[in-house]
């Protein structure tokens, strides 16, 4: 029996802690790969090309769109973000699990193409807590923070369209829940179709 790779799509408001929860999952489940997105957003302090993002100019990004090199793309807070197609296809072809940490517009585009993916929304415990976390990060300008807070309310309204919602009270419990979802999805009968009946 060959198990199929799991396409795991994670969304949630900026500051909800998606990145941290995903990193904990990957440290516990090393077979899970991370899809590195392309973006026109400038790098934040400490962000590394090819690790956190592929940083592109607008022209470069638009060329990727024109050449159909992205599974999905969206404009988020005035910048382009998109998922390079080939690494995702390669992971799934070779049975490896891959995480896409993308916004809701992108997640819905991927869901159209890959309904068999697993769609998880990571929510903050409250909007007040979200603001505290975004301000605490201190990497964004005040107007960017305001935009992110406004977007968060709209994103939370869409959470019910995902397969799972995890409220990120603590990273530890949120990561445990995500790991439980991955484990359960890998046991789903429809993913084990090549298993011969007893
Ligand atoms: P940040 O600038 O904080 O790294 O990300 C801003 C938002 O863009 C987050 O909600 C993040 O999930 C989303 N994002 C990151 N990469 C992608 C991508 O490849 N596609 C889409 N649609 N959204 C992305």
GROMACS .gro file of C-alpha atoms in nm, residues 4-179:
model
  176
    4UNK     CA    1  -0.077   0.950  -0.046
    5UNK     CA    2   0.090   1.270   0.067
    6UNK     CA    3  -0.136   1.502   0.263
    7UNK     CA    4  -0.198   1.853   0.134
    8UNK     CA    5  -0.250   2.054   0.451
    9UNK     CA    6  -0.374   2.410   0.408
   10UNK     CA    7  -0.353   2.639   0.711
   11UNK     CA    8  -0.511   2.983   0.728
   12UNK     CA    9  -0.596   3.228   0.999
   13UNK     CA   10  -0.548   3.593   1.080
   14UNK     CA   11  -0.200   3.732   1.079
   15UNK     CA   12  -0.078   3.704   1.439
   16UNK     CA   13  -0.295   3.401   1.521
   17UNK     CA   14   0.023   3.198   1.550
   18UNK     CA   15  -0.006   2.981   1.237
   19UNK     CA   16   0.367   2.987   1.174
   20UNK     CA   17   0.461   2.882   1.525
   21UNK     CA   18   0.202   2.604   1.538
   22UNK     CA   19   0.321   2.474   1.197
   23UNK     CA   20   0.684   2.477   1.312
   24UNK     CA   21   0.599   2.272   1.622
   25UNK     CA   22   0.408   2.024   1.404
   26UNK     CA   23   0.704   1.991   1.166
   27UNK     CA   24   0.947   1.936   1.453
   28UNK     CA   25   0.730   1.645   1.567
   29UNK     CA   26   0.644   1.514   1.222
   30UNK     CA   27   0.960   1.561   1.016
   31UNK     CA   28   0.801   1.408   0.705
   32UNK     CA   29   0.584   1.721   0.675
   33UNK     CA   30   0.733   1.974   0.431
   34UNK     CA   31   0.665   2.345   0.424
   35UNK     CA   32   0.566   2.515   0.101
   36UNK     CA   33   0.776   2.832   0.069
   37UNK     CA   34   0.561   3.106  -0.084
   38UNK     CA   35   0.664   3.380  -0.321
   39UNK     CA   36   0.584   3.736  -0.218
   40UNK     CA   37   0.645   4.096  -0.315
   41UNK     CA   38   0.643   4.197   0.053
   42UNK     CA   39   0.984   4.319   0.172
   43UNK     CA   40   1.163   4.081   0.409
   44UNK     CA   41   1.118   4.137   0.784
   45UNK     CA   42   1.422   4.131   1.008
   46UNK     CA   43   1.551   3.777   1.028
   47UNK     CA   44   1.360   3.646   0.728
   48UNK     CA   45   1.571   3.443   0.489
   49UNK     CA   46   1.527   3.410   0.111
   50UNK     CA   47   1.409   3.060   0.022
   51UNK     CA   48   1.336   2.971   0.386
   52UNK     CA   49   1.056   3.206   0.486
   53UNK     CA   50   0.965   3.331   0.140
   54UNK     CA   51   1.100   3.377  -0.211
   55UNK     CA   52   1.114   3.756  -0.223
   56UNK     CA   53   1.018   3.886  -0.567
   57UNK     CA   54   0.969   4.217  -0.741
   58UNK     CA   55   0.622   4.287  -0.876
   59UNK     CA   56   0.751   4.218  -1.231
   60UNK     CA   57   0.899   3.884  -1.127
   61UNK     CA   58   0.579   3.786  -0.949
   62UNK     CA   59   0.360   3.880  -1.244
   63UNK     CA   60   0.586   3.673  -1.469
   64UNK     CA   61   0.527   3.372  -1.240
   65UNK     CA   62   0.150   3.426  -1.276
   66UNK     CA   63   0.178   3.456  -1.656
   67UNK     CA   64   0.387   3.137  -1.677
   68UNK     CA   65   0.133   2.946  -1.465
   69UNK     CA   66   0.396   2.869  -1.202
   70UNK     CA   67   0.165   2.928  -0.905
   71UNK     CA   68  -0.111   2.700  -0.772
   72UNK     CA   69  -0.279   3.004  -0.627
   73UNK     CA   70  -0.200   3.366  -0.563
   74UNK     CA   71  -0.366   3.660  -0.392
   75UNK     CA   72  -0.308   4.019  -0.305
   76UNK     CA   73  -0.289   4.045   0.073
   77UNK     CA   74  -0.234   4.384   0.239
   78UNK     CA   75  -0.119   4.539  -0.094
   79UNK     CA   76   0.140   4.271  -0.167
   80UNK     CA   77   0.126   3.962  -0.385
   81UNK     CA   78   0.160   3.621  -0.222
   82UNK     CA   79   0.153   3.290  -0.409
   83UNK     CA   80   0.232   2.920  -0.383
   84UNK     CA   81   0.488   2.785  -0.632
   85UNK     CA   82   0.330   2.486  -0.805
   86UNK     CA   83   0.621   2.251  -0.869
   87UNK     CA   84   0.740   2.182  -0.509
   88UNK     CA   85   0.383   2.101  -0.403
   89UNK     CA   86   0.325   1.867  -0.699
   90UNK     CA   87   0.659   1.700  -0.637
   91UNK     CA   88   0.582   1.643  -0.265
   92UNK     CA   89   0.241   1.493  -0.336
   93UNK     CA   90   0.375   1.278  -0.622
   94UNK     CA   91   0.633   1.128  -0.392
   95UNK     CA   92   0.389   1.070  -0.106
   96UNK     CA   93   0.521   1.344   0.123
   97UNK     CA   94   0.296   1.568   0.328
   98UNK     CA   95   0.310   1.940   0.262
   99UNK     CA   96   0.178   2.244   0.449
  100UNK     CA   97   0.059   2.557   0.272
  101UNK     CA   98   0.029   2.847   0.514
  102UNK     CA   99  -0.179   3.084   0.305
  103UNK     CA  100  -0.459   3.339   0.334
  104UNK     CA  101  -0.826   3.255   0.291
  105UNK     CA  102  -0.848   3.376  -0.072
  106UNK     CA  103  -0.565   3.140  -0.163
  107UNK     CA  104  -0.708   2.854   0.044
  108UNK     CA  105  -1.040   2.871  -0.142
  109UNK     CA  106  -0.857   2.865  -0.478
  110UNK     CA  107  -0.665   2.554  -0.369
  111UNK     CA  108  -0.984   2.390  -0.237
  112UNK     CA  109  -1.143   2.424  -0.582
  113UNK     CA  110  -0.852   2.233  -0.735
  114UNK     CA  111  -0.774   1.993  -0.448
  115UNK     CA  112  -1.090   1.916  -0.250
  116UNK     CA  113  -0.907   1.616  -0.100
  117UNK     CA  114  -0.675   1.854   0.087
  118UNK     CA  115  -0.723   1.920   0.458
  119UNK     CA  116  -0.822   2.277   0.540
  120UNK     CA  117  -0.748   2.406   0.889
  121UNK     CA  118  -0.825   2.751   1.027
  122UNK     CA  119  -0.619   2.873   1.321
  123UNK     CA  120  -0.807   3.133   1.523
  124UNK     CA  121  -0.685   3.358   1.803
  125UNK     CA  122  -0.866   3.326   2.139
  126UNK     CA  123  -1.008   3.678   2.083
  127UNK     CA  124  -0.955   3.990   1.873
  128UNK     CA  125  -0.806   4.168   2.177
  129UNK     CA  126  -0.551   3.892   2.216
  130UNK     CA  127  -0.478   3.909   1.842
  131UNK     CA  128  -0.406   4.282   1.866
  132UNK     CA  129  -0.178   4.221   2.164
  133UNK     CA  130   0.016   3.957   1.967
  134UNK     CA  131   0.049   4.169   1.651
  135UNK     CA  132   0.162   4.473   1.849
  136UNK     CA  133   0.400   4.258   2.051
  137UNK     CA  134   0.564   4.138   1.732
  138UNK     CA  135   0.666   4.499   1.666
  139UNK     CA  136   0.775   4.425   1.311
  140UNK     CA  137   0.491   4.607   1.139
  141UNK     CA  138   0.413   4.976   1.102
  142UNK     CA  139   0.105   5.114   1.279
  143UNK     CA  140  -0.103   5.139   0.961
  144UNK     CA  141  -0.013   4.781   0.871
  145UNK     CA  142  -0.132   4.665   1.214
  146UNK     CA  143  -0.462   4.849   1.165
  147UNK     CA  144  -0.509   4.680   0.825
  148UNK     CA  145  -0.434   4.339   0.972
  149UNK     CA  146  -0.685   4.388   1.253
  150UNK     CA  147  -0.955   4.491   1.006
  151UNK     CA  148  -0.882   4.191   0.784
  152UNK     CA  149  -0.890   3.956   1.084
  153UNK     CA  150  -1.257   4.019   1.156
  154UNK     CA  151  -1.347   3.932   0.794
  155UNK     CA  152  -1.129   3.621   0.799
  156UNK     CA  153  -1.288   3.491   1.120
  157UNK     CA  154  -1.627   3.508   0.945
  158UNK     CA  155  -1.498   3.255   0.688
  159UNK     CA  156  -1.361   3.005   0.941
  160UNK     CA  157  -1.669   2.781   0.912
  161UNK     CA  158  -1.576   2.697   0.551
  162UNK     CA  159  -1.268   2.507   0.669
  163UNK     CA  160  -1.264   2.139   0.769
  164UNK     CA  161  -1.123   2.215   1.114
  165UNK     CA  162  -1.088   2.517   1.343
  166UNK     CA  163  -0.816   2.529   1.607
  167UNK     CA  164  -0.830   2.808   1.865
  168UNK     CA  165  -0.470   2.889   1.947
  169UNK     CA  166  -0.490   2.941   2.325
  170UNK     CA  167  -0.145   2.797   2.374
  171UNK     CA  168   0.097   2.685   2.105
  172UNK     CA  169   0.141   2.350   2.278
  173UNK     CA  170  -0.227   2.250   2.274
  174UNK     CA  171  -0.284   2.399   1.927
  175UNK     CA  172   0.008   2.198   1.787
  176UNK     CA  173  -0.122   1.882   1.955
  177UNK     CA  174  -0.460   1.936   1.790
  178UNK     CA  175  -0.299   1.990   1.450
  179UNK     CA  176  -0.093   1.674   1.493
   0.00000   0.00000   0.00000
